[in-house]
């Protein structure tokens, strides 16, 4: 079914049909309604490839992420896809599993597909392949992680601020010592959380050298999974033996908090009476743990929307200097880090 078929059925030109289906103002509302109704009746489906050849645009954004199982990235994808739909674009999703060669293949595929722009969460092991994509005329917005020396727009979370505010809350609430259970990864997000944690302790004259426990990545074949509760549980078992009553633990993810909860429960240690806990991510299960888990909530929806909006501005011809946007997370305090003297279950969801 073609534009010509619809045009012949209504006795108008194919160009008129094309303008009507594209929403052009040059076609009156009554005729546009008739044309759209006839297109629906005949089962007309626009040929995106043909339209791309005519317009010189693929009407597609590429999105490269590291882990599809990460709930933070799931929210990012939804936000970017929503913006794509609103602009009449499709979204091509690719996954790297933190593997540099896979990421290079993804960049090459985006180049072959001729996408109009790309939202990228890099593995942070080189930028040559992204430079090549950018030099071909494809605008790129980095999300959550930057790339040294690579000039493009960036939208992410202020991880340093989130960890600083969480550690400060624990210390200001009376914690006698604060520990960080964090990923053992070379990524800027984890490094920024460590920096925020260390700043909070340094401002209060407290040492941080022995206060950080790193959780190793777990590898299953080519799938690298840094959020598994099991790895955090094994590390937490060692950490728990060093925790005195009145201590507190900040974890790099809510999944790590799950492992910590189990290790504390096995030793009969009360949360938050003896040890307070704050996680990162504010995943859906956080509010339903017992006690409800306090957590640092990243604005995933807003990050995805801002990244897509920046990309569409570039696609439309913006030549403004590159911008770097770090959005503040929100500290959600629930029962796991409430006042130790008067703590009651916090039923906030």
mmCIF file of C-alpha atoms in Angstrom:
data_model
loop_
_atom_site.group_PDB
_atom_site.id
_atom_site.type_symbol
_atom_site.label_atom_id
_atom_site.label_comp_id
_atom_site.label_asym_id
_atom_site.label_seq_id
_atom_site.Cartn_x
_atom_site.Cartn_y
_atom_site.Cartn_z
ATOM 1 C CA UNK A 1 0.000 0.000 0.000
ATOM 2 C CA UNK A 2 1.537 3.290 -1.132
ATOM 3 C CA UNK A 3 0.871 7.009 -0.972
ATOM 4 C CA UNK A 4 -0.242 6.794 -4.615
ATOM 5 C CA UNK A 5 -2.912 4.228 -3.714
ATOM 6 C CA UNK A 6 -4.377 6.536 -1.050
ATOM 7 C CA UNK A 7 -4.178 9.525 -3.424
ATOM 8 C CA UNK A 8 -6.051 7.707 -6.217
ATOM 9 C CA UNK A 9 -8.716 6.544 -3.775
ATOM 10 C CA UNK A 10 -9.430 10.145 -2.670
ATOM 11 C CA UNK A 11 -8.738 11.924 -5.957
ATOM 12 C CA UNK A 12 -5.835 14.004 -4.624
ATOM 13 C CA UNK A 13 -2.116 14.088 -5.357
ATOM 14 C CA UNK A 14 0.431 11.831 -3.685
ATOM 15 C CA UNK A 15 2.256 14.947 -2.460
ATOM 16 C CA UNK A 16 -0.897 16.108 -0.690
ATOM 17 C CA UNK A 17 -1.211 12.727 0.988
ATOM 18 C CA UNK A 18 2.422 12.853 2.056
ATOM 19 C CA UNK A 19 2.054 16.333 3.537
ATOM 20 C CA UNK A 20 -1.150 15.355 5.356
ATOM 21 C CA UNK A 21 0.361 12.243 6.947
ATOM 22 C CA UNK A 22 3.422 14.272 7.969
ATOM 23 C CA UNK A 23 1.168 16.821 9.703
ATOM 24 C CA UNK A 24 2.065 19.731 7.414
ATOM 25 C CA UNK A 25 0.015 22.902 7.878
ATOM 26 C CA UNK A 26 -0.419 23.297 4.134
ATOM 27 C CA UNK A 27 -3.182 20.655 4.218
ATOM 28 C CA UNK A 28 -6.534 21.657 5.717
ATOM 29 C CA UNK A 29 -7.798 19.866 8.817
ATOM 30 C CA UNK A 30 -10.837 18.313 7.075
ATOM 31 C CA UNK A 31 -8.788 16.893 4.194
ATOM 32 C CA UNK A 32 -6.055 15.728 6.589
ATOM 33 C CA UNK A 33 -8.665 13.820 8.617
ATOM 34 C CA UNK A 34 -10.056 12.167 5.466
ATOM 35 C CA UNK A 35 -6.587 11.178 4.272
ATOM 36 C CA UNK A 36 -5.611 9.686 7.630
ATOM 37 C CA UNK A 37 -8.876 7.760 7.841
ATOM 38 C CA UNK A 38 -8.347 6.350 4.335
ATOM 39 C CA UNK A 39 -4.755 5.423 5.173
ATOM 40 C CA UNK A 40 -6.014 3.516 8.233
ATOM 41 C CA UNK A 41 -8.733 1.799 6.195
ATOM 42 C CA UNK A 42 -6.267 0.669 3.552
ATOM 43 C CA UNK A 43 -3.700 -0.427 6.145
ATOM 44 C CA UNK A 44 -0.975 1.966 5.003
ATOM 45 C CA UNK A 45 2.327 1.713 6.915
ATOM 46 C CA UNK A 46 5.053 4.327 6.216
ATOM 47 C CA UNK A 47 8.271 2.896 4.791
ATOM 48 C CA UNK A 48 10.876 4.243 7.206
ATOM 49 C CA UNK A 49 13.802 3.182 5.011
ATOM 50 C CA UNK A 50 12.397 4.975 1.992
ATOM 51 C CA UNK A 51 11.687 8.048 4.088
ATOM 52 C CA UNK A 52 15.268 7.968 5.374
ATOM 53 C CA UNK A 53 16.657 7.871 1.828
ATOM 54 C CA UNK A 54 14.577 10.914 0.903
ATOM 55 C CA UNK A 55 15.198 12.941 4.060
ATOM 56 C CA UNK A 56 18.836 11.899 4.605
ATOM 57 C CA UNK A 57 17.966 10.953 8.168
ATOM 58 C CA UNK A 58 17.606 7.499 9.719
ATOM 59 C CA UNK A 59 15.114 8.925 12.241
ATOM 60 C CA UNK A 60 16.853 6.662 14.764
ATOM 61 C CA UNK A 61 18.896 7.235 17.892
ATOM 62 C CA UNK A 62 21.445 4.727 19.112
ATOM 63 C CA UNK A 63 21.798 3.929 22.804
ATOM 64 C CA UNK A 64 24.729 1.981 24.216
ATOM 65 C CA UNK A 65 24.504 0.693 27.783
ATOM 66 C CA UNK A 66 26.666 -1.636 29.856
ATOM 67 C CA UNK A 67 24.157 -3.781 31.780
ATOM 68 C CA UNK A 68 20.510 -4.374 30.829
ATOM 69 C CA UNK A 69 19.863 -5.811 34.313
ATOM 70 C CA UNK A 70 20.751 -2.524 36.016
ATOM 71 C CA UNK A 71 17.411 -0.921 37.056
ATOM 72 C CA UNK A 72 18.976 2.541 36.772
ATOM 73 C CA UNK A 73 19.679 1.916 33.090
ATOM 74 C CA UNK A 74 16.190 0.501 32.572
ATOM 75 C CA UNK A 75 14.722 3.821 33.683
ATOM 76 C CA UNK A 76 17.180 5.671 31.432
ATOM 77 C CA UNK A 77 16.105 3.608 28.434
ATOM 78 C CA UNK A 78 12.432 4.299 29.096
ATOM 79 C CA UNK A 79 13.029 8.047 29.363
ATOM 80 C CA UNK A 80 15.081 8.186 26.147
ATOM 81 C CA UNK A 81 12.579 6.005 24.272
ATOM 82 C CA UNK A 82 9.725 8.271 25.371
ATOM 83 C CA UNK A 83 11.542 11.290 23.960
ATOM 84 C CA UNK A 84 12.196 9.358 20.739
ATOM 85 C CA UNK A 85 8.512 8.581 20.288
ATOM 86 C CA UNK A 86 7.581 12.198 20.914
ATOM 87 C CA UNK A 87 9.959 13.239 18.122
ATOM 88 C CA UNK A 88 9.001 10.477 15.681
ATOM 89 C CA UNK A 89 12.271 8.578 16.154
ATOM 90 C CA UNK A 90 13.104 4.931 16.814
ATOM 91 C CA UNK A 91 15.674 3.725 19.369
ATOM 92 C CA UNK A 92 18.404 1.200 18.590
ATOM 93 C CA UNK A 93 19.700 -0.364 21.825
ATOM 94 C CA UNK A 94 23.092 -2.053 22.179
ATOM 95 C CA UNK A 95 24.723 -3.700 25.229
ATOM 96 C CA UNK A 96 28.467 -3.926 25.925
ATOM 97 C CA UNK A 97 28.678 -5.882 29.221
ATOM 98 C CA UNK A 98 31.634 -3.628 30.151
ATOM 99 C CA UNK A 99 33.701 -5.141 27.325
ATOM 100 C CA UNK A 100 35.831 -2.755 25.245
ATOM 101 C CA UNK A 101 35.799 -4.870 22.070
ATOM 102 C CA UNK A 102 32.022 -5.179 22.247
ATOM 103 C CA UNK A 103 31.796 -1.426 22.693
ATOM 104 C CA UNK A 104 33.972 -0.874 19.614
ATOM 105 C CA UNK A 105 31.697 -3.183 17.639
ATOM 106 C CA UNK A 106 28.684 -1.215 18.880
ATOM 107 C CA UNK A 107 30.208 2.086 17.732
ATOM 108 C CA UNK A 108 30.944 0.549 14.328
ATOM 109 C CA UNK A 109 27.380 -0.760 14.065
ATOM 110 C CA UNK A 110 25.940 2.669 14.863
ATOM 111 C CA UNK A 111 28.133 4.108 12.111
ATOM 112 C CA UNK A 112 26.881 1.493 9.614
ATOM 113 C CA UNK A 113 23.262 2.055 10.575
ATOM 114 C CA UNK A 114 23.656 5.783 10.082
ATOM 115 C CA UNK A 115 21.940 6.750 13.326
ATOM 116 C CA UNK A 116 21.227 10.438 13.839
ATOM 117 C CA UNK A 117 22.715 10.560 17.348
ATOM 118 C CA UNK A 118 23.834 8.346 20.215
ATOM 119 C CA UNK A 119 23.367 8.196 23.982
ATOM 120 C CA UNK A 120 26.374 6.339 25.396
ATOM 121 C CA UNK A 121 27.365 4.893 28.768
ATOM 122 C CA UNK A 122 31.040 4.111 28.078
ATOM 123 C CA UNK A 123 33.260 1.436 29.587
ATOM 124 C CA UNK A 124 35.890 4.195 30.021
ATOM 125 C CA UNK A 125 38.762 2.363 28.330
ATOM 126 C CA UNK A 126 39.324 4.556 25.293
ATOM 127 C CA UNK A 127 37.500 7.012 23.055
ATOM 128 C CA UNK A 128 38.954 6.434 19.572
ATOM 129 C CA UNK A 129 35.862 4.609 18.315
ATOM 130 C CA UNK A 130 33.576 7.329 19.687
ATOM 131 C CA UNK A 131 35.782 9.979 18.084
ATOM 132 C CA UNK A 132 35.301 8.241 14.742
ATOM 133 C CA UNK A 133 31.515 8.184 15.168
ATOM 134 C CA UNK A 134 31.479 11.840 16.185
ATOM 135 C CA UNK A 135 33.759 12.831 13.267
ATOM 136 C CA UNK A 136 31.249 11.204 10.906
ATOM 137 C CA UNK A 137 28.700 13.808 11.992
ATOM 138 C CA UNK A 138 26.844 11.801 14.655
ATOM 139 C CA UNK A 139 26.354 13.814 17.868
ATOM 140 C CA UNK A 140 26.995 11.907 21.105
ATOM 141 C CA UNK A 141 25.806 12.481 24.662
ATOM 142 C CA UNK A 142 27.649 10.589 27.385
ATOM 143 C CA UNK A 143 25.585 9.495 30.368
ATOM 144 C CA UNK A 144 26.698 8.683 33.923
ATOM 145 C CA UNK A 145 30.378 8.271 32.966
ATOM 146 C CA UNK A 146 32.698 10.669 31.195
ATOM 147 C CA UNK A 147 35.649 10.060 28.884
ATOM 148 C CA UNK A 148 38.854 12.017 29.453
ATOM 149 C CA UNK A 149 39.766 14.171 26.484
ATOM 150 C CA UNK A 150 36.551 13.431 24.587
ATOM 151 C CA UNK A 151 34.577 16.590 23.846
ATOM 152 C CA UNK A 152 30.807 16.100 23.858
ATOM 153 C CA UNK A 153 27.727 16.733 25.978
ATOM 154 C CA UNK A 154 27.450 14.894 29.284
ATOM 155 C CA UNK A 155 24.535 14.241 31.645
ATOM 156 C CA UNK A 156 24.998 12.306 34.860
ATOM 157 C CA UNK A 157 24.487 11.936 38.575
ATOM 158 C CA UNK A 158 26.443 13.934 41.115
ATOM 159 C CA UNK A 159 27.669 10.734 42.786
ATOM 160 C CA UNK A 160 30.164 12.608 44.938
ATOM 161 C CA UNK A 161 27.417 14.756 46.435
ATOM 162 C CA UNK A 162 25.135 11.770 47.021
ATOM 163 C CA UNK A 163 27.755 9.827 48.972
ATOM 164 C CA UNK A 164 28.819 12.942 50.868
ATOM 165 C CA UNK A 165 25.262 13.712 51.995
ATOM 166 C CA UNK A 166 24.598 10.087 52.965
ATOM 167 C CA UNK A 167 27.809 9.773 55.010
ATOM 168 C CA UNK A 168 27.186 13.191 56.588
ATOM 169 C CA UNK A 169 23.695 12.135 57.610
ATOM 170 C CA UNK A 170 25.026 8.994 59.287
ATOM 171 C CA UNK A 171 27.726 10.905 61.159
ATOM 172 C CA UNK A 172 25.451 13.779 62.146
ATOM 173 C CA UNK A 173 22.894 11.262 63.421
ATOM 174 C CA UNK A 174 25.398 9.949 65.965
ATOM 175 C CA UNK A 175 27.280 7.163 64.189
ATOM 176 C CA UNK A 176 30.528 6.425 66.009
ATOM 177 C CA UNK A 177 32.129 5.188 62.785
ATOM 178 C CA UNK A 178 31.078 4.968 59.136
ATOM 179 C CA UNK A 179 32.175 2.361 56.578
ATOM 180 C CA UNK A 180 31.724 2.234 52.803
ATOM 181 C CA UNK A 181 30.932 -1.016 50.958
ATOM 182 C CA UNK A 182 31.703 -0.087 47.351
ATOM 183 C CA UNK A 183 32.365 -1.659 43.941
ATOM 184 C CA UNK A 184 35.966 -2.523 43.084
ATOM 185 C CA UNK A 185 35.740 -1.034 39.594
ATOM 186 C CA UNK A 186 37.720 1.666 37.747
ATOM 187 C CA UNK A 187 34.634 3.677 36.814
ATOM 188 C CA UNK A 188 34.161 7.369 37.588
ATOM 189 C CA UNK A 189 30.803 6.791 39.299
ATOM 190 C CA UNK A 190 32.360 4.537 41.960
ATOM 191 C CA UNK A 191 35.392 6.819 42.321
ATOM 192 C CA UNK A 192 33.112 9.815 42.846
ATOM 193 C CA UNK A 193 31.175 7.999 45.565
ATOM 194 C CA UNK A 194 34.423 7.153 47.334
ATOM 195 C CA UNK A 195 35.499 10.792 47.090
ATOM 196 C CA UNK A 196 32.236 12.028 48.590
ATOM 197 C CA UNK A 197 32.477 9.537 51.425
ATOM 198 C CA UNK A 198 36.063 10.522 52.160
ATOM 199 C CA UNK A 199 35.189 14.239 52.107
ATOM 200 C CA UNK A 200 32.482 13.755 54.734
ATOM 201 C CA UNK A 201 34.915 11.962 57.032
ATOM 202 C CA UNK A 202 37.762 14.411 56.404
ATOM 203 C CA UNK A 203 35.583 17.387 57.351
ATOM 204 C CA UNK A 204 35.042 15.766 60.738
ATOM 205 C CA UNK A 205 38.670 14.819 61.235
ATOM 206 C CA UNK A 206 38.026 11.095 60.782
ATOM 207 C CA UNK A 207 40.351 8.724 58.872
ATOM 208 C CA UNK A 208 38.965 6.873 55.867
ATOM 209 C CA UNK A 209 41.875 4.589 54.948
ATOM 210 C CA UNK A 210 40.438 1.529 56.698
ATOM 211 C CA UNK A 211 36.805 2.518 56.274
ATOM 212 C CA UNK A 212 36.358 1.386 52.658
ATOM 213 C CA UNK A 213 35.668 -2.242 51.717
ATOM 214 C CA UNK A 214 35.738 -3.010 47.983
ATOM 215 C CA UNK A 215 33.414 -5.637 46.531
ATOM 216 C CA UNK A 216 34.913 -7.488 43.535
ATOM 217 C CA UNK A 217 33.002 -7.940 40.313
ATOM 218 C CA UNK A 218 31.423 -11.338 39.701
ATOM 219 C CA UNK A 219 31.945 -12.759 36.212
ATOM 220 C CA UNK A 220 29.704 -15.355 34.540
ATOM 221 C CA UNK A 221 31.182 -16.064 31.128
ATOM 222 C CA UNK A 222 31.295 -12.707 29.372
ATOM 223 C CA UNK A 223 28.649 -11.181 31.635
ATOM 224 C CA UNK A 224 30.184 -8.975 34.316
ATOM 225 C CA UNK A 225 27.805 -8.461 37.220
ATOM 226 C CA UNK A 226 28.966 -5.948 39.828
ATOM 227 C CA UNK A 227 25.632 -5.815 41.681
ATOM 228 C CA UNK A 228 25.316 -9.366 42.967
ATOM 229 C CA UNK A 229 24.326 -9.522 46.655
ATOM 230 C CA UNK A 230 26.443 -12.675 47.110
ATOM 231 C CA UNK A 231 29.757 -10.896 46.535
ATOM 232 C CA UNK A 232 28.718 -8.114 48.924
ATOM 233 C CA UNK A 233 27.594 -10.699 51.474
ATOM 234 C CA UNK A 234 30.998 -12.375 51.507
ATOM 235 C CA UNK A 235 32.736 -9.012 52.006
ATOM 236 C CA UNK A 236 30.150 -7.922 54.580
ATOM 237 C CA UNK A 237 30.832 -11.031 56.677
ATOM 238 C CA UNK A 238 34.390 -9.778 57.141
ATOM 239 C CA UNK A 239 33.250 -6.203 57.721
ATOM 240 C CA UNK A 240 30.641 -7.124 60.334
ATOM 241 C CA UNK A 241 33.301 -8.533 62.636
ATOM 242 C CA UNK A 242 34.824 -5.032 62.846
ATOM 243 C CA UNK A 243 31.607 -3.119 63.500
ATOM 244 C CA UNK A 244 31.103 -1.771 66.986
ATOM 245 C CA UNK A 245 27.642 -0.784 68.291
ATOM 246 C CA UNK A 246 26.821 2.649 66.932
ATOM 247 C CA UNK A 247 28.568 2.086 63.599
ATOM 248 C CA UNK A 248 27.025 2.785 60.186
ATOM 249 C CA UNK A 249 27.572 1.426 56.668
ATOM 250 C CA UNK A 250 27.042 3.171 53.340
ATOM 251 C CA UNK A 251 26.817 0.786 50.380
ATOM 252 C CA UNK A 252 27.546 1.511 46.715
ATOM 253 C CA UNK A 253 24.284 -0.133 45.645
ATOM 254 C CA UNK A 254 21.076 -1.433 47.186
ATOM 255 C CA UNK A 255 22.112 -4.925 46.071
ATOM 256 C CA UNK A 256 25.158 -4.632 48.309
ATOM 257 C CA UNK A 257 22.821 -3.649 51.131
ATOM 258 C CA UNK A 258 20.984 -6.962 50.643
ATOM 259 C CA UNK A 259 24.220 -8.847 51.267
ATOM 260 C CA UNK A 260 24.980 -6.649 54.276
ATOM 261 C CA UNK A 261 21.486 -7.201 55.729
ATOM 262 C CA UNK A 262 22.020 -10.961 55.611
ATOM 263 C CA UNK A 263 25.468 -10.757 57.221
ATOM 264 C CA UNK A 264 24.132 -8.567 60.030
ATOM 265 C CA UNK A 265 21.092 -10.805 60.590
ATOM 266 C CA UNK A 266 23.307 -13.885 60.912
ATOM 267 C CA UNK A 267 25.165 -12.169 63.759
ATOM 268 C CA UNK A 268 21.951 -10.958 65.378
ATOM 269 C CA UNK A 269 22.934 -7.317 64.841
ATOM 270 C CA UNK A 270 20.000 -4.904 64.877
ATOM 271 C CA UNK A 271 19.400 -2.300 62.153
ATOM 272 C CA UNK A 272 19.500 0.617 62.935
ATOM 273 C CA UNK A 273 19.854 0.144 66.707
ATOM 274 C CA UNK A 274 23.405 -1.204 66.471
ATOM 275 C CA UNK A 275 24.337 -0.512 62.829
ATOM 276 C CA UNK A 276 22.667 2.007 60.511
ATOM 277 C CA UNK A 277 22.615 1.358 56.758
ATOM 278 C CA UNK A 278 22.157 3.512 53.648
ATOM 279 C CA UNK A 279 22.236 2.116 50.092
ATOM 280 C CA UNK A 280 22.518 3.625 46.608
ATOM 281 C CA UNK A 281 19.977 3.396 43.801
ATOM 282 C CA UNK A 282 16.685 3.365 45.739
ATOM 283 C CA UNK A 283 15.588 0.248 43.887
ATOM 284 C CA UNK A 284 11.937 -0.846 44.152
ATOM 285 C CA UNK A 285 12.624 -3.399 46.892
ATOM 286 C CA UNK A 286 14.373 -0.881 49.173
ATOM 287 C CA UNK A 287 11.220 0.383 50.871
ATOM 288 C CA UNK A 288 9.977 -3.180 51.450
ATOM 289 C CA UNK A 289 12.982 -4.582 53.298
ATOM 290 C CA UNK A 290 12.776 -5.015 57.054
ATOM 291 C CA UNK A 291 13.719 -2.460 58.180
ATOM 292 C CA UNK A 292 13.004 -0.278 55.139
ATOM 293 C CA UNK A 293 16.300 0.642 53.488
ATOM 294 C CA UNK A 294 17.406 4.262 53.303
ATOM 295 C CA UNK A 295 18.963 4.974 49.926
ATOM 296 C CA UNK A 296 20.435 7.597 47.603
ATOM 297 C CA UNK A 297 18.021 7.941 44.678
ATOM 298 C CA UNK A 298 19.532 9.007 41.323
ATOM 299 C CA UNK A 299 17.204 10.988 39.008
ATOM 300 C CA UNK A 300 17.324 8.388 36.226
ATOM 301 C CA UNK A 301 14.206 9.636 34.421
ATOM 302 C CA UNK A 302 15.441 13.226 34.330
ATOM 303 C CA UNK A 303 18.914 12.174 33.194
ATOM 304 C CA UNK A 304 17.500 10.174 30.283
ATOM 305 C CA UNK A 305 15.157 12.985 29.257
ATOM 306 C CA UNK A 306 17.882 15.660 29.446
ATOM 307 C CA UNK A 307 20.307 13.498 27.464
ATOM 308 C CA UNK A 308 17.763 12.893 24.697
ATOM 309 C CA UNK A 309 16.772 16.570 24.587
ATOM 310 C CA UNK A 310 20.420 17.595 24.213
ATOM 311 C CA UNK A 311 20.828 15.092 21.411
ATOM 312 C CA UNK A 312 17.795 16.388 19.517
ATOM 313 C CA UNK A 313 19.116 19.933 19.861
ATOM 314 C CA UNK A 314 22.366 18.796 18.218
ATOM 315 C CA UNK A 315 20.492 16.927 15.494
ATOM 316 C CA UNK A 316 18.540 20.083 14.766
ATOM 317 C CA UNK A 317 21.779 21.987 14.232
ATOM 318 C CA UNK A 318 22.807 23.411 17.592
ATOM 319 C CA UNK A 319 26.480 24.415 17.620
ATOM 320 C CA UNK A 320 26.553 25.636 21.221
ATOM 321 C CA UNK A 321 29.587 24.617 23.323
ATOM 322 C CA UNK A 322 29.393 21.176 24.925
ATOM 323 C CA UNK A 323 27.702 21.117 28.310
ATOM 324 C CA UNK A 324 28.273 18.952 31.378
ATOM 325 C CA UNK A 325 25.225 18.471 33.585
ATOM 326 C CA UNK A 326 25.431 16.690 36.954
ATOM 327 C CA UNK A 327 22.019 16.284 38.537
ATOM 328 C CA UNK A 328 21.794 15.920 42.319
ATOM 329 C CA UNK A 329 20.452 12.653 43.764
ATOM 330 C CA UNK A 330 17.888 12.569 46.556
ATOM 331 C CA UNK A 331 18.634 11.045 49.945
ATOM 332 C CA UNK A 332 15.636 8.944 50.998
ATOM 333 C CA UNK A 333 15.764 8.300 54.743
ATOM 334 C CA UNK A 334 13.815 5.309 55.988
ATOM 335 C CA UNK A 335 13.996 3.074 59.051
ATOM 336 C CA UNK A 336 17.499 1.676 58.380
ATOM 337 C CA UNK A 337 19.081 5.056 59.110
ATOM 338 C CA UNK A 338 16.514 6.730 61.339
ATOM 339 C CA UNK A 339 17.169 8.133 64.823
ATOM 340 C CA UNK A 340 18.549 5.261 66.906
ATOM 341 C CA UNK A 341 16.796 6.419 70.042
ATOM 342 C CA UNK A 342 13.351 6.780 68.530
ATOM 343 C CA UNK A 343 13.375 4.687 65.397
ATOM 344 C CA UNK A 344 10.068 3.448 64.051
ATOM 345 C CA UNK A 345 9.373 1.750 60.722
ATOM 346 C CA UNK A 346 9.249 4.310 57.930
ATOM 347 C CA UNK A 347 6.502 3.220 55.545
ATOM 348 C CA UNK A 348 7.396 5.727 52.861
ATOM 349 C CA UNK A 349 7.573 4.100 49.446
#
